Coordinates of C-alpha atoms and ligand atoms in Angstrom, one line a residue:
M1 CA 68.8 29.7 5.4
A2 CA 67.0 27.1 2.8
A3 CA 63.7 25.8 3.5
Y4 CA 64.8 22.1 5.1
H5 CA 62.8 20.0 2.5
L6 CA 62.2 22.1 -0.9
D7 CA 66.1 23.5 -0.5
L8 CA 64.9 27.0 -1.4
T9 CA 65.7 30.3 -0.2
A10 CA 63.4 33.2 -0.4
R11 CA 66.5 34.9 -2.6
K12 CA 66.1 31.9 -4.5
I13 CA 62.4 32.2 -5.4
R14 CA 62.8 35.9 -6.4
G15 CA 59.9 37.4 -4.6
A16 CA 57.4 34.3 -6.4
R17 CA 54.2 34.9 -4.4
I18 CA 51.6 32.0 -6.3
A19 CA 52.5 28.3 -6.6
L20 CA 51.2 25.5 -8.8
L21 CA 51.2 22.4 -6.9
P22 CA 51.6 19.2 -9.2
G23 CA 52.2 15.9 -7.4
D24 CA 55.0 14.1 -9.6
P25 CA 58.2 15.5 -9.7
F26 CA 58.3 15.2 -13.4
R27 CA 55.9 17.4 -14.1
P28 CA 57.1 21.0 -12.9
P29 CA 59.8 20.7 -16.0
L30 CA 56.8 19.7 -18.3
M31 CA 55.0 22.4 -17.1
A32 CA 57.6 25.2 -17.0
R33 CA 58.3 24.2 -21.0
W34 CA 54.5 24.6 -21.6
V35 CA 54.6 28.0 -19.6
A36 CA 57.5 29.0 -21.5
Q37 CA 56.6 28.2 -25.0
R38 CA 53.2 30.3 -24.3
Y39 CA 55.1 33.4 -23.5
R40 CA 57.8 32.9 -25.7
R41 CA 60.5 33.0 -23.1
P42 CA 63.4 31.0 -23.0
L43 CA 63.0 27.4 -22.1
P44 CA 63.9 26.9 -18.3
S45 CA 67.2 24.9 -18.1
A46 CA 67.1 23.6 -14.8
P47 CA 65.1 23.3 -11.4
L48 CA 65.8 25.6 -8.8
A49 CA 65.8 23.3 -6.3
H50 CA 65.0 19.3 -6.2
K51 CA 65.4 17.2 -3.2
R52 CA 62.8 13.9 -2.5
E53 CA 59.6 14.3 -4.1
F54 CA 60.1 18.4 -4.3
C55 CA 61.0 19.7 -7.5
T56 CA 60.7 23.6 -8.1
Y57 CA 60.8 25.3 -11.3
L58 CA 60.5 29.3 -11.4
T59 CA 58.4 30.3 -14.4
E60 CA 56.6 33.6 -15.3
I61 CA 53.2 33.9 -16.2
A62 CA 51.6 37.3 -17.4
G63 CA 54.5 39.0 -15.9
A64 CA 54.3 37.5 -12.7
K65 CA 57.2 35.0 -11.0
V66 CA 55.1 31.7 -10.6
L67 CA 56.4 28.7 -9.1
I68 CA 56.0 25.2 -10.0
T69 CA 56.8 22.6 -6.9
S70 CA 55.9 19.4 -6.8
T71 CA 54.3 17.6 -3.7
G72 CA 54.6 14.0 -4.2
I73 CA 51.6 11.8 -3.4
G74 CA 49.2 12.7 -0.7
G75 CA 48.3 14.9 2.0
P76 CA 51.9 14.7 4.5
S77 CA 54.1 15.7 1.9
A78 CA 51.5 18.3 0.6
T79 CA 51.8 20.2 3.9
I80 CA 55.5 20.2 3.9
A81 CA 55.4 22.0 0.3
I82 CA 52.6 24.6 1.5
D83 CA 54.2 25.2 4.7
E84 CA 58.2 25.6 3.5
L85 CA 57.1 27.9 0.4
A86 CA 54.6 29.9 2.6
Q87 CA 57.4 30.3 5.0
L88 CA 59.3 31.9 2.0
G89 CA 56.6 34.3 1.0
V90 CA 54.3 32.4 -1.4
R91 CA 50.6 33.3 -0.9
T92 CA 48.4 31.1 -3.4
F93 CA 48.7 27.9 -4.0
I94 CA 46.9 26.1 -6.7
R95 CA 47.1 22.2 -6.4
V96 CA 47.2 20.8 -10.3
G97 CA 46.3 17.2 -10.2
T98 CA 44.7 14.2 -11.6
S99 CA 41.4 12.6 -10.6
G100 CA 38.9 9.6 -10.5
A101 CA 35.3 10.6 -11.5
I102 CA 32.4 9.4 -9.6
Q103 CA 29.6 10.7 -11.7
P104 CA 28.7 9.0 -14.6
R105 CA 28.0 12.3 -16.5
I106 CA 31.7 13.3 -15.8
R107 CA 34.2 11.7 -18.6
A108 CA 37.9 11.3 -18.7
G109 CA 39.5 14.5 -20.0
D110 CA 36.9 16.8 -18.1
V111 CA 38.3 19.0 -15.6
V112 CA 36.9 19.0 -11.9
I113 CA 37.3 22.2 -9.9
T114 CA 36.8 21.6 -6.6
S115 CA 35.0 24.2 -4.3
G116 CA 35.2 22.2 -1.1
S117 CA 36.8 18.7 0.2
V118 CA 35.4 16.1 2.1
R119 CA 38.4 15.4 4.5
L120 CA 39.4 11.9 4.5
D121 CA 43.0 12.6 5.1
G122 CA 45.2 12.8 8.4
A123 CA 47.4 15.3 7.6
S124 CA 45.0 18.0 7.5
T125 CA 43.8 17.6 11.1
H126 CA 47.1 18.5 12.3
Y127 CA 46.4 22.2 11.0
A128 CA 42.7 22.4 11.6
P129 CA 40.1 20.1 13.6
V130 CA 38.0 18.3 10.9
E131 CA 34.8 20.1 11.9
Y132 CA 36.9 23.0 9.8
P133 CA 35.9 23.2 6.4
A134 CA 38.3 22.4 2.9
V135 CA 37.0 25.3 0.9
A136 CA 38.8 26.9 -2.0
H137 CA 39.6 30.8 -1.6
P138 CA 37.1 32.6 -3.9
E139 CA 39.3 34.3 -5.6
V140 CA 41.3 31.1 -6.6
L141 CA 37.9 29.4 -7.1
L142 CA 36.8 32.4 -9.5
A143 CA 40.0 32.5 -11.2
L144 CA 39.9 28.4 -12.0
M145 CA 36.2 28.7 -13.3
A146 CA 37.5 31.4 -15.7
G147 CA 40.3 29.9 -16.5
A148 CA 38.2 26.7 -17.5
K149 CA 35.8 28.5 -19.6
A150 CA 38.6 30.2 -21.6
S151 CA 40.4 26.7 -22.1
P152 CA 39.2 25.4 -25.6
G153 CA 37.7 22.0 -25.2
S154 CA 37.5 21.6 -21.5
R155 CA 34.5 20.3 -20.1
F156 CA 34.5 21.0 -16.7
H157 CA 32.9 20.8 -13.3
V158 CA 32.5 22.7 -10.0
G159 CA 31.8 20.8 -6.6
I160 CA 32.9 19.1 -3.6
T161 CA 35.7 16.4 -3.9
A162 CA 36.6 13.5 -1.5
S163 CA 40.4 13.8 -0.6
S164 CA 41.6 10.3 0.1
D165 CA 44.8 9.5 2.2
T166 CA 44.8 6.2 0.1
F167 CA 44.5 5.4 -3.3
Y168 CA 43.0 1.9 -3.2
P169 CA 40.8 1.3 0.1
G170 CA 39.8 5.0 1.2
Q171 CA 38.7 5.1 -2.9
E172 CA 37.0 1.9 -2.9
R173 CA 39.5 0.0 -4.8
Y174 CA 39.2 -3.6 -5.2
D175 CA 42.3 -4.3 -7.7
S176 CA 44.8 -4.1 -4.8
F177 CA 47.1 -6.4 -3.4
S178 CA 44.6 -7.9 -1.1
G179 CA 41.2 -7.5 -3.0
Y180 CA 39.8 -6.4 0.0
V181 CA 38.3 -3.0 0.9
L182 CA 37.5 -2.3 4.9
R183 CA 33.9 -2.8 5.8
R184 CA 33.2 1.0 6.5
F185 CA 34.7 1.9 3.0
Q186 CA 32.6 -0.7 1.3
G187 CA 29.8 1.2 -0.4
M188 CA 31.3 4.4 0.0
T189 CA 31.3 5.3 -3.5
E190 CA 27.9 5.3 -4.4
E191 CA 27.2 7.1 -0.6
W192 CA 29.7 9.9 -1.9
R193 CA 27.8 9.8 -5.5
R194 CA 24.3 10.2 -3.8
L195 CA 25.8 13.5 -1.9
H196 CA 26.7 14.9 -5.3
V197 CA 30.5 14.1 -4.4
L198 CA 32.3 14.7 -7.9
N199 CA 35.3 12.7 -7.6
Y200 CA 38.3 11.4 -5.7
E201 CA 41.9 12.8 -5.5
M202 CA 44.6 12.7 -2.3
E203 CA 45.9 15.9 -2.1
S204 CA 43.0 19.1 -1.8
A205 CA 41.9 18.1 1.6
A206 CA 45.5 19.0 3.3
V207 CA 45.8 22.0 0.4
L208 CA 42.5 23.5 1.5
T209 CA 42.3 22.9 4.9
L210 CA 46.2 24.3 5.4
C211 CA 45.4 27.2 3.1
A212 CA 42.2 28.6 4.9
A213 CA 43.5 27.6 8.2
L214 CA 47.0 29.6 7.8
G215 CA 45.3 32.9 5.8
L216 CA 46.3 31.7 2.3
R217 CA 44.6 31.3 -1.0
G218 CA 44.2 27.6 -1.6
G219 CA 42.3 25.9 -4.7
C220 CA 42.4 22.8 -6.6
V221 CA 41.7 21.5 -10.2
S222 CA 41.9 18.1 -11.5
G223 CA 42.2 16.3 -14.9
V224 CA 39.9 13.3 -14.4
V225 CA 42.0 10.4 -15.8
V226 CA 38.9 7.6 -15.4
N227 CA 35.4 7.2 -14.4
R228 CA 35.0 5.0 -11.6
T229 CA 31.3 4.4 -12.1
Q230 CA 32.8 2.4 -15.1
K231 CA 36.1 0.9 -14.4
E232 CA 39.0 1.3 -11.5
R233 CA 42.2 1.4 -13.8
V234 CA 43.7 4.2 -15.4
G235 CA 44.9 4.3 -19.0
A236 CA 48.3 6.1 -20.3
G237 CA 46.5 8.3 -23.2
E238 CA 43.8 9.5 -20.6
L239 CA 46.5 10.2 -17.9
R240 CA 48.4 12.5 -20.4
R241 CA 44.8 13.8 -21.6
G242 CA 43.7 14.9 -18.0
E243 CA 47.0 16.2 -17.1
E244 CA 47.0 18.7 -19.9
R245 CA 43.5 19.9 -19.2
A246 CA 44.4 20.8 -15.4
V247 CA 47.3 22.4 -16.2
E248 CA 46.0 24.5 -18.8
V249 CA 43.0 26.0 -17.0
A250 CA 45.9 26.3 -14.0
I251 CA 47.9 28.7 -16.2
R252 CA 44.8 30.7 -17.3
A253 CA 43.7 30.8 -13.7
V254 CA 47.1 32.4 -12.7
E255 CA 46.5 34.9 -15.6
V256 CA 43.2 36.1 -14.1
L257 CA 45.0 36.0 -10.9
V258 CA 48.0 37.9 -11.5
R259 CA 45.5 40.8 -13.3
G260 CA 43.9 40.9 -10.1
R261 CA 40.1 40.8 -11.7
F262 CA 38.4 39.6 -8.9
R263 CA 40.2 41.5 -6.2
R264 CA 38.7 44.9 -8.5
E265 CA 35.8 43.5 -8.8
G266 CA 35.2 43.7 -4.9
L267 CA 35.7 40.2 -3.8
K268 CA 38.9 40.2 -2.0
G269 CA 39.0 38.0 1.0
Ligands
URA1 N1 43.6 9.9 -8.7 C1 43.1 9.3 -7.9 O1 43.5 9.9 -6.7 N2 42.2 8.5 -8.1 C2 41.5 8.3 -9.3 O2 41.0 7.6 -9.8 C3 43.0 9.3 -10.1 C4 43.7 9.8 -10.1

């Protein structure tokens, strides 16, 4: 039977146990193309499925079948993607996204690897109570760090991410329709900054909480597309650069995971 939203079956995904999760449904074909070029494999011709925001390509990284499935923006649709992929046998999930940095030292084009997320979302509370931590799986975290170290030209940072349901008020943006931010969010960016939170994004709370709570392996890497201590708007060039860096790190992290380096070293959870 096909997974209801993703329109995938276990047969279609051919035993893939790892999934990369970008948000934008236009990104899976681009990522699948990069992977094919890197491993000198035929370019992918069509998605396995594309229904609503969920577009899936099947690729191969270091000899392992790997899915690239877009989740759309935000926690609710990310939980659908993870839940349905897990029903089909996928066990490792790496969110590959974009992000706004809130520490002055982090530049556009850098990469942030999330060790844990502040759960400023609602979706994750449907899988585990708010007291439950949104933390990356240690093997995925180490693989992402190894991937970032091996990626030429990528400055990377590892730490805590604030993961918000909204792009505007929840990330204290004033360039919205109303220009108003609820009082409870006013000053939050500075507060998170002082608490050594690195960045804002919108899916890691759901991805990491679900994976931990369901006994799956989860991680998150984001390309920084704006530094929020300097400005609010994201530029097109910064967006492309941030996306490319995060994808490169994620692909290299999958190579590390497939080769089982951390498992052999006794770090299996
Ligand atoms: N994604 C976010 O959620 N926030 C940003 O500032 C940039 C990308």
